[in-house]
Amino acid sequence: MRRLLFFLLLILPFCNYGQSQKIQLTEAIKIAQKKSPQYVRALNTHQASYWRYRNYVSDFLPQLSLRATVPEYSNAIRRIINDQGDYIFVEQNQSSIDAALQLEQKIPFTGGAFSINTQLERVDRFGNLKTTNYSLIPFSINYYQNSIFYNPYKWDKKIEPLRYEESKRNIVENMEDISLTTCRRYFGLLKAQVGLDIAKKNLSNQDTLLQITKGRFKIGKIAENELLQIELSHLISKNNVTTNTIQLKKTSQDLARFLELDTESIELEVPEKLVDFVVDVDKALLEAENNRKSIIEFRRRRLEAEKRLAEAKGTNRLEINVRANFGLNKRADNYDDLFQDYDRQQNILVGIGIPIFDWGVSKSKRKMAEANLNLVENDIEQEQQAFEQEIYLHTLNWSSQRDFLATSEKAKEIAFKRYEISKKRYVLGKITITDLNIAQQEKDKAVVNYLNSLEKFWIDYYTLRRLTLYDFIEDEKIEIEDIIFD
């Protein structure tokens, strides 16, 4: 006896593993928005967009870089050009060390890059006569611009902020997508639980009715056909219990894995109806245009098409690039002599490229960019119309969902009442088993229809939130807490 008590105390802490976990719909959504695979994907997508935007912003800040070679050694025979312009072979036995510091700043107004440089170099020659030379550029100011007719920085300043704003709205939409997915999986399990409960109750009722029917058959009150029919219904009820048990296992696994729960034994509650609220079509359209990423996406896609057209026009007709440099330099055999009597260095280069005859390559690139812009504008116009139509139709449909739900709920109550009456009348022998089976089928169908209506009600509610990113119950824009990336 003592050993038995000791064993029970030992295993008692582990007995809670099989207990079911009770979850409501709103709780399941909150869990999914923190743990589900969909949330992880949405977070990673937003994180990539965040760092892309950070990279864009940082790219327009001054960039300080150090480049050094310490050292480069060479001992070989090389081919060089002498003062007369002839190739000769000479033996090189030397090492070089150089370091350069550069501060660069991109100029978004012109599309060029401005930099300040300083450089120090030392060359040691080995052999019979060892020599050392130094070269110093104390400072050098440089400017480079690839094309004066096309400025990519100007377009980036228009497009990249839109892209980041689009990503911020996208993660809010992803959160509402998670709500929709959770809602569907929640009701999938809820319907499986209710279906199994109905199947078990029907089997229990069939057990009772089968015993009653057997008794009536023995005393000759009913024909064998009615007994066979109730036996068939009893077998069908057994099969329904098995089928619903399997469906319950599948849906419980789907929800548990989606929510990252430790148990698949989940007990769900039937969600209550929402408080009554009115959704105005104009209000829904306005909030969708203010909150959805689609409006930002339309603007970004149009600007990207315009950018490609500007690039085709700016680089396919006349190409002009500019490079300018001004600074000081000094060459000396002694390090101390580098810091006096500097020489001036300056140069400017303007490169021009003019296509004279290119078999229509420049024109075709320009025309392709123009056609692409027209195509994008047409697609955006069609998508804009579909966007507005979807919100308009869903808003009108939402106003009818509460009536549909109330009707199905009333039908369920009537079906339950009719079945109870039919069961009592069958026990009294006033109706046949066929009539009772019909009442049972209509009762079960009414329960399923009610759950389907309730599911559609909640899915339509979260779809409305997803389409507008607006909470009409709280009368406020749907937002998420700021996500900080380290």
XYZ file of C-alpha atoms in Angstrom:
486
model
C 0.000 0.000 0.000
C 2.825 2.401 0.864
C 4.543 1.601 -2.426
C 1.307 2.361 -4.276
C 0.930 5.730 -2.549
C 4.570 6.553 -3.279
C 4.059 5.689 -6.949
C 0.946 7.896 -7.172
C 2.780 10.830 -5.592
C 5.626 10.314 -8.039
C 3.486 10.434 -11.183
C 1.008 13.078 -9.964
C 2.956 16.093 -11.318
C 2.846 14.586 -14.814
C -0.862 13.924 -14.895
C -1.782 17.410 -16.145
C -0.285 16.766 -19.571
C -3.455 15.234 -20.926
C -5.754 17.953 -19.625
C -7.488 20.056 -22.266
C -6.687 23.720 -22.739
C -9.642 26.085 -22.974
C -9.283 28.835 -25.587
C -11.598 31.549 -26.886
C -11.424 32.945 -30.410
C -9.906 36.274 -29.374
C -7.322 34.475 -27.232
C -6.389 32.205 -30.131
C -5.874 35.230 -32.387
C -3.615 36.918 -29.849
C -1.522 33.755 -29.536
C -1.276 33.399 -33.325
C -0.135 37.009 -33.682
C 2.842 36.217 -31.449
C 3.773 32.594 -32.172
C 2.357 31.333 -35.461
C 4.549 30.590 -38.505
C 2.614 33.291 -40.361
C 3.705 35.835 -37.758
C 7.356 34.779 -38.031
C 7.194 35.133 -41.816
C 5.523 38.553 -41.573
C 8.106 39.704 -39.039
C 11.028 38.570 -41.198
C 9.542 40.274 -44.261
C 9.098 43.520 -42.345
C 12.588 43.213 -40.910
C 14.071 42.930 -44.413
C 12.146 46.034 -45.515
C 13.245 47.915 -42.415
C 16.915 47.234 -43.018
C 16.560 48.046 -46.715
C 15.219 51.458 -45.746
C 17.966 51.929 -43.150
C 20.518 51.094 -45.827
C 18.939 53.656 -48.162
C 19.007 56.408 -45.508
C 22.585 55.582 -44.497
C 23.702 55.633 -48.133
C 23.025 59.380 -48.287
C 25.051 60.115 -45.151
C 28.791 60.890 -45.327
C 30.795 57.697 -45.761
C 34.297 57.549 -44.260
C 36.519 54.713 -45.470
C 40.151 53.662 -45.131
C 41.992 51.707 -47.804
C 45.503 50.394 -47.226
C 48.046 47.973 -48.676
C 50.593 46.775 -46.095
C 52.767 45.783 -47.811
C 52.952 44.717 -51.460
C 56.260 43.029 -52.284
C 57.498 42.195 -55.792
C 60.708 40.520 -56.958
C 60.277 39.660 -60.618
C 61.108 40.624 -64.193
C 58.394 42.807 -65.671
C 57.662 44.408 -69.002
C 57.392 48.215 -68.915
C 57.375 51.107 -71.433
C 60.489 53.302 -71.434
C 60.714 57.018 -72.181
C 60.911 56.352 -75.942
C 57.705 54.346 -75.864
C 59.349 50.968 -76.327
C 58.709 47.839 -74.279
C 61.648 46.715 -72.199
C 62.140 44.096 -69.504
C 63.458 45.214 -66.142
C 64.062 43.492 -62.846
C 61.936 44.782 -59.985
C 62.775 44.122 -56.379
C 60.640 46.418 -54.294
C 57.869 46.767 -51.768
C 55.196 49.401 -51.441
C 52.947 50.565 -48.661
C 50.033 52.928 -49.205
C 47.044 54.168 -47.259
C 44.166 56.386 -48.349
C 41.382 57.978 -46.315
C 38.228 59.059 -48.132
C 35.129 60.985 -47.036
C 32.362 60.633 -49.610
C 28.963 62.262 -49.842
C 26.315 61.561 -52.461
C 24.547 64.630 -53.872
C 20.865 63.759 -54.425
C 20.106 67.077 -56.180
C 22.560 66.422 -59.013
C 23.026 62.656 -59.023
C 26.771 62.845 -58.431
C 29.185 62.040 -55.627
C 31.538 64.451 -53.833
C 34.596 63.195 -51.943
C 37.619 64.444 -50.019
C 40.698 62.207 -50.050
C 44.127 62.028 -48.484
C 46.768 59.482 -49.470
C 50.275 58.501 -48.426
C 52.507 56.035 -50.309
C 55.996 54.651 -49.715
C 58.098 52.609 -52.160
C 61.322 50.774 -51.125
C 63.666 49.482 -53.835
C 66.104 46.756 -52.854
C 69.365 45.659 -54.416
C 72.854 47.134 -54.689
C 71.462 50.633 -54.286
C 68.594 50.760 -51.821
C 66.300 53.771 -52.238
C 63.071 54.960 -50.644
C 60.514 57.313 -52.140
C 57.414 58.906 -50.667
C 54.301 60.381 -52.231
C 51.716 62.423 -50.340
C 48.371 63.859 -51.332
C 47.400 65.901 -48.243
C 43.959 66.557 -49.625
C 42.109 66.102 -52.856
C 38.590 67.230 -53.697
C 36.749 65.108 -56.253
C 33.367 65.183 -57.928
C 31.912 62.544 -60.235
C 28.580 62.343 -62.023
C 27.753 59.531 -64.402
C 25.034 61.320 -66.364
C 23.691 64.857 -66.274
C 20.399 63.824 -67.889
C 19.417 61.056 -65.456
C 19.523 61.361 -61.675
C 18.834 57.986 -59.951
C 19.066 59.554 -56.485
C 16.093 61.820 -57.197
C 13.918 58.817 -58.022
C 15.185 56.821 -55.035
C 14.172 59.675 -52.704
C 10.633 59.355 -54.066
C 10.384 55.557 -54.201
C 12.223 54.191 -51.137
C 10.155 56.068 -48.484
C 7.012 54.783 -50.215
C 8.408 51.261 -50.208
C 9.073 51.448 -46.461
C 5.644 52.914 -45.729
C 4.192 50.092 -47.792
C 6.042 47.536 -45.647
C 4.729 49.120 -42.429
C 1.176 48.861 -43.691
C 1.856 45.385 -45.024
C 2.698 43.961 -41.602
C -0.607 45.314 -40.232
C -2.400 43.579 -43.096
C -0.423 40.411 -42.363
C -1.618 40.546 -38.766
C -5.211 40.703 -39.975
C -4.460 37.813 -42.333
C -3.341 35.874 -39.259
C -6.671 36.709 -37.624
C -8.510 35.312 -40.647
C -6.427 32.132 -40.752
C -6.858 31.608 -37.008
C -10.603 32.167 -37.311
C -10.891 29.515 -40.033
C -8.833 26.967 -38.100
C -10.692 27.778 -34.885
C -14.079 27.130 -36.476
C -12.718 24.063 -38.234
C -11.944 22.542 -34.844
C -15.111 23.925 -33.249
C -17.300 22.307 -35.927
C -15.394 19.046 -35.493
C -15.984 19.141 -31.734
C -19.678 19.912 -32.155
C -19.940 17.278 -34.882
C -18.424 14.618 -32.610
C -20.697 15.690 -29.754
C -23.744 15.393 -32.020
C -22.589 12.006 -33.290
C -22.122 10.675 -29.741
C -25.522 11.963 -28.628
C -27.168 10.489 -31.708
C -25.479 7.138 -31.007
C -26.713 7.254 -27.416
C -30.247 8.032 -28.599
C -30.018 5.252 -31.189
C -29.002 2.813 -28.451
C -32.098 3.694 -26.457
C -34.397 3.646 -29.497
C -32.952 0.316 -30.651
C -33.832 -1.304 -27.308
C -37.351 0.165 -27.466
C -37.785 -1.023 -31.049
C -36.593 -4.540 -30.243
C -39.133 -4.715 -27.429
C -41.954 -3.622 -29.751
C -40.864 -6.146 -32.387
C -40.982 -8.993 -29.864
C -44.565 -8.242 -28.924
C -45.509 -7.781 -32.594
C -46.346 -4.082 -32.574
C -43.983 -3.223 -35.453
C -42.812 -4.981 -38.594
C -39.296 -6.334 -39.126
C -38.652 -3.591 -41.692
C -38.795 -0.890 -38.982
C -36.415 -2.894 -36.774
C -33.965 -3.245 -39.637
C -34.194 0.496 -40.291
C -33.336 1.418 -36.699
C -30.467 -1.094 -36.727
C -29.143 0.541 -39.899
C -29.414 4.001 -38.298
C -27.524 2.653 -35.283
C -24.672 1.423 -37.498
C -24.560 4.732 -39.347
C -24.330 6.555 -36.003
C -21.337 4.393 -35.042
C -19.599 5.256 -38.294
C -20.339 8.947 -37.757
C -18.635 8.825 -34.348
C -15.526 7.269 -35.913
C -15.443 9.772 -38.800
C -15.901 12.775 -36.528
C -13.235 11.479 -34.132
C -10.697 11.400 -36.971
C -11.755 14.876 -38.136
C -11.417 16.178 -34.582
C -7.872 14.799 -34.347
C -6.860 16.452 -37.623
C -8.338 19.882 -36.870
C -6.966 19.897 -33.310
C -3.490 19.173 -34.679
C -3.833 21.953 -37.264
C -4.791 24.542 -34.662
C -2.288 23.362 -32.036
C 0.612 23.497 -34.480
C -0.461 26.873 -35.827
C -0.622 28.327 -32.308
C 2.526 26.488 -31.159
C 0.621 24.912 -28.247
C 2.059 22.183 -26.027
C -1.091 20.071 -26.247
C -3.505 18.988 -28.956
C -6.301 18.572 -26.432
C -8.093 21.896 -26.929
C -11.531 22.870 -25.715
C -13.099 25.732 -27.663
C -15.961 28.019 -26.762
C -18.626 29.140 -29.226
C -17.897 32.844 -29.891
C -20.580 35.294 -28.932
C -22.080 37.701 -31.408
C -20.456 41.103 -31.692
C -22.069 44.284 -30.485
C -24.222 45.861 -33.158
C -22.454 48.510 -35.228
C -23.046 50.168 -38.588
C -20.456 50.345 -41.364
C -20.888 53.191 -43.832
C -19.624 52.433 -47.365
C -18.020 55.853 -47.820
C -16.338 55.549 -44.430
C -15.007 52.095 -45.314
C -13.607 53.322 -48.658
C -11.995 56.351 -47.022
C -10.310 54.307 -44.304
C -9.111 51.726 -46.820
C -7.522 54.431 -48.971
C -5.850 55.944 -45.914
C -4.658 52.697 -44.344
C -4.157 49.956 -46.934
C -0.789 49.317 -48.537
C -2.400 49.027 -51.989
C -2.696 52.801 -52.414
C 1.000 53.241 -51.581
C 1.840 50.304 -53.824
C 0.009 51.907 -56.757
C 2.029 55.096 -56.358
C 5.306 53.183 -56.017
C 4.716 51.069 -59.108
C 3.845 54.138 -61.160
C 6.997 55.941 -59.988
C 9.135 52.870 -60.753
C 7.765 52.795 -64.305
C 8.421 56.544 -64.651
C 11.960 55.984 -63.345
C 12.636 53.362 -66.007
C 11.339 55.727 -68.689
C 13.497 58.599 -67.380
C 16.525 56.301 -67.388
C 15.837 55.226 -70.976
C 15.516 58.847 -72.097
C 18.507 60.055 -70.095
C 21.013 57.402 -71.142
C 20.070 56.431 -74.697
C 20.352 59.720 -76.604
C 23.278 61.805 -75.406
C 25.589 60.608 -72.642
C 27.593 63.172 -70.703
C 29.574 62.334 -67.577
C 31.712 64.672 -65.504
C 34.762 64.042 -63.340
C 36.662 66.864 -61.608
C 39.572 66.886 -59.159
C 41.504 69.554 -57.282
C 44.175 69.059 -54.642
C 47.820 69.128 -53.629
C 50.534 66.509 -53.872
C 54.203 66.072 -53.049
C 56.907 63.540 -53.924
C 60.127 63.285 -51.913
C 62.944 60.944 -50.988
C 62.745 61.921 -47.313
C 59.633 61.739 -45.200
C 60.232 65.167 -43.598
C 60.303 66.859 -47.009
C 56.711 65.784 -47.767
C 55.116 68.615 -45.794
C 56.503 71.669 -47.608
C 56.318 73.229 -51.056
C 53.298 71.284 -52.275
C 52.582 70.910 -55.953
C 49.092 71.591 -57.254
C 47.078 68.864 -58.953
C 43.867 69.509 -60.786
C 41.988 67.985 -63.662
C 38.514 67.978 -65.174
C 37.049 65.488 -67.571
C 33.815 65.703 -69.520
C 32.925 62.553 -71.404
C 30.406 62.659 -74.230
C 28.755 59.743 -75.979
C 26.529 60.344 -79.021
C 24.806 57.410 -80.755
C 24.956 58.151 -84.491
C 23.437 55.007 -85.934
C 22.374 52.193 -83.618
C 19.708 50.440 -85.704
C 16.959 51.858 -83.520
C 18.281 50.439 -80.221
C 17.865 53.720 -78.312
C 14.414 54.335 -79.736
C 13.230 50.794 -78.987
C 14.391 51.051 -75.348
C 12.550 54.326 -74.959
C 9.400 52.952 -76.582
C 9.503 49.828 -74.391
C 9.721 52.017 -71.277
C 6.807 54.138 -72.508
C 4.720 51.027 -73.247
C 5.577 49.602 -69.823
C 4.471 52.857 -68.163
C 1.152 52.760 -70.040
C 0.691 49.105 -69.066
C 1.398 49.832 -65.394
C -1.029 52.759 -65.389
C -3.729 50.602 -66.986
C -3.134 47.752 -64.492
C -3.233 50.180 -61.590
C -6.499 51.662 -62.815
C -8.093 48.210 -63.074
C -6.765 47.155 -59.671
C -7.986 50.411 -58.150
C -11.490 49.725 -59.431
C -11.375 46.128 -58.175
C -10.045 47.391 -54.831
C -12.969 49.802 -54.406
C -15.522 47.254 -55.651
C -14.327 44.598 -53.197
C -14.707 46.962 -50.267
C -18.058 48.233 -51.499
C -19.558 44.759 -51.981
C -18.162 43.384 -48.743
C -19.520 46.336 -46.775
C -22.983 45.785 -48.254
C -22.714 42.049 -47.571
C -21.686 42.675 -43.959
C -24.915 44.523 -43.230
C -26.842 41.301 -44.022
C -24.683 38.847 -42.063
C -26.272 39.568 -38.697
C -29.731 38.834 -40.148
C -28.484 35.557 -41.668
C -26.982 34.552 -38.339
C -30.190 35.346 -36.439
C -32.242 33.318 -38.934
C -29.971 30.262 -38.693
C -29.992 30.492 -34.891
C -33.791 30.524 -34.870
C -33.876 27.583 -37.302
C -31.568 25.627 -34.984
C -33.883 26.209 -32.010
C -36.932 25.117 -34.005
C -35.159 21.998 -35.292
C -34.099 21.009 -31.768
C -37.646 21.474 -30.470
C -39.121 19.480 -33.346
C -36.672 16.622 -32.785
C -37.486 16.389 -29.070
C -41.197 16.284 -29.862
C -40.646 13.674 -32.581
C -38.590 11.500 -30.240
C -41.330 11.550 -27.603
C -43.987 10.719 -30.202
C -41.902 7.813 -31.495
C -41.582 6.414 -27.974
C -45.376 6.632 -27.712
C -45.673 4.875 -31.059
C -47.406 7.767 -32.859
C -44.816 8.202 -35.663
C -42.542 5.884 -37.604
C -38.772 5.652 -37.393
C -38.577 7.361 -40.807
C -40.219 10.482 -39.418
C -37.854 10.449 -36.440
C -34.796 10.073 -38.696
C -35.944 13.012 -40.793
C -36.306 15.157 -37.668
C -32.853 14.102 -36.483
C -31.263 14.893 -39.847
C -32.901 18.314 -39.959
C -31.734 18.970 -36.391
C -28.145 18.052 -37.222
C -28.264 20.080 -40.437
C -29.611 23.109 -38.556
C -26.703 22.917 -36.073
C -24.165 22.721 -38.910
C -25.850 25.603 -40.753
C -25.753 27.719 -37.619
C -22.054 27.053 -37.085
C -21.380 27.825 -40.755
C -23.307 31.098 -40.423
C -21.441 31.950 -37.233
C -18.131 31.153 -38.919
C -19.012 33.319 -41.927
C -20.087 36.100 -39.585
C -16.705 36.171 -37.850
C -14.710 35.657 -41.051
C -16.590 38.528 -42.685
C -15.870 40.674 -39.645
C -12.132 40.038 -39.809
C -12.217 40.397 -43.595
C -13.778 43.828 -43.104
C -10.931 44.720 -40.746
C -8.427 43.333 -43.251
C -9.882 45.342 -46.150
C -10.015 48.658 -44.282
C -7.443 48.234 -41.474
C -10.012 49.953 -39.299
C -11.744 48.800 -36.107
C -15.359 49.944 -36.492
C -16.268 48.778 -32.978
C -13.633 50.953 -31.305
C -13.848 53.523 -34.132
C -10.071 53.708 -34.587
C -7.342 52.772 -37.027
C -5.783 49.337 -36.536
C -2.117 49.652 -35.627
C 0.554 47.486 -34.087
C 3.229 48.324 -31.597
C 6.466 49.632 -33.035
C 8.843 46.781 -33.807
C 12.448 47.579 -32.938
C 15.246 45.637 -34.596
C 18.633 45.444 -32.953
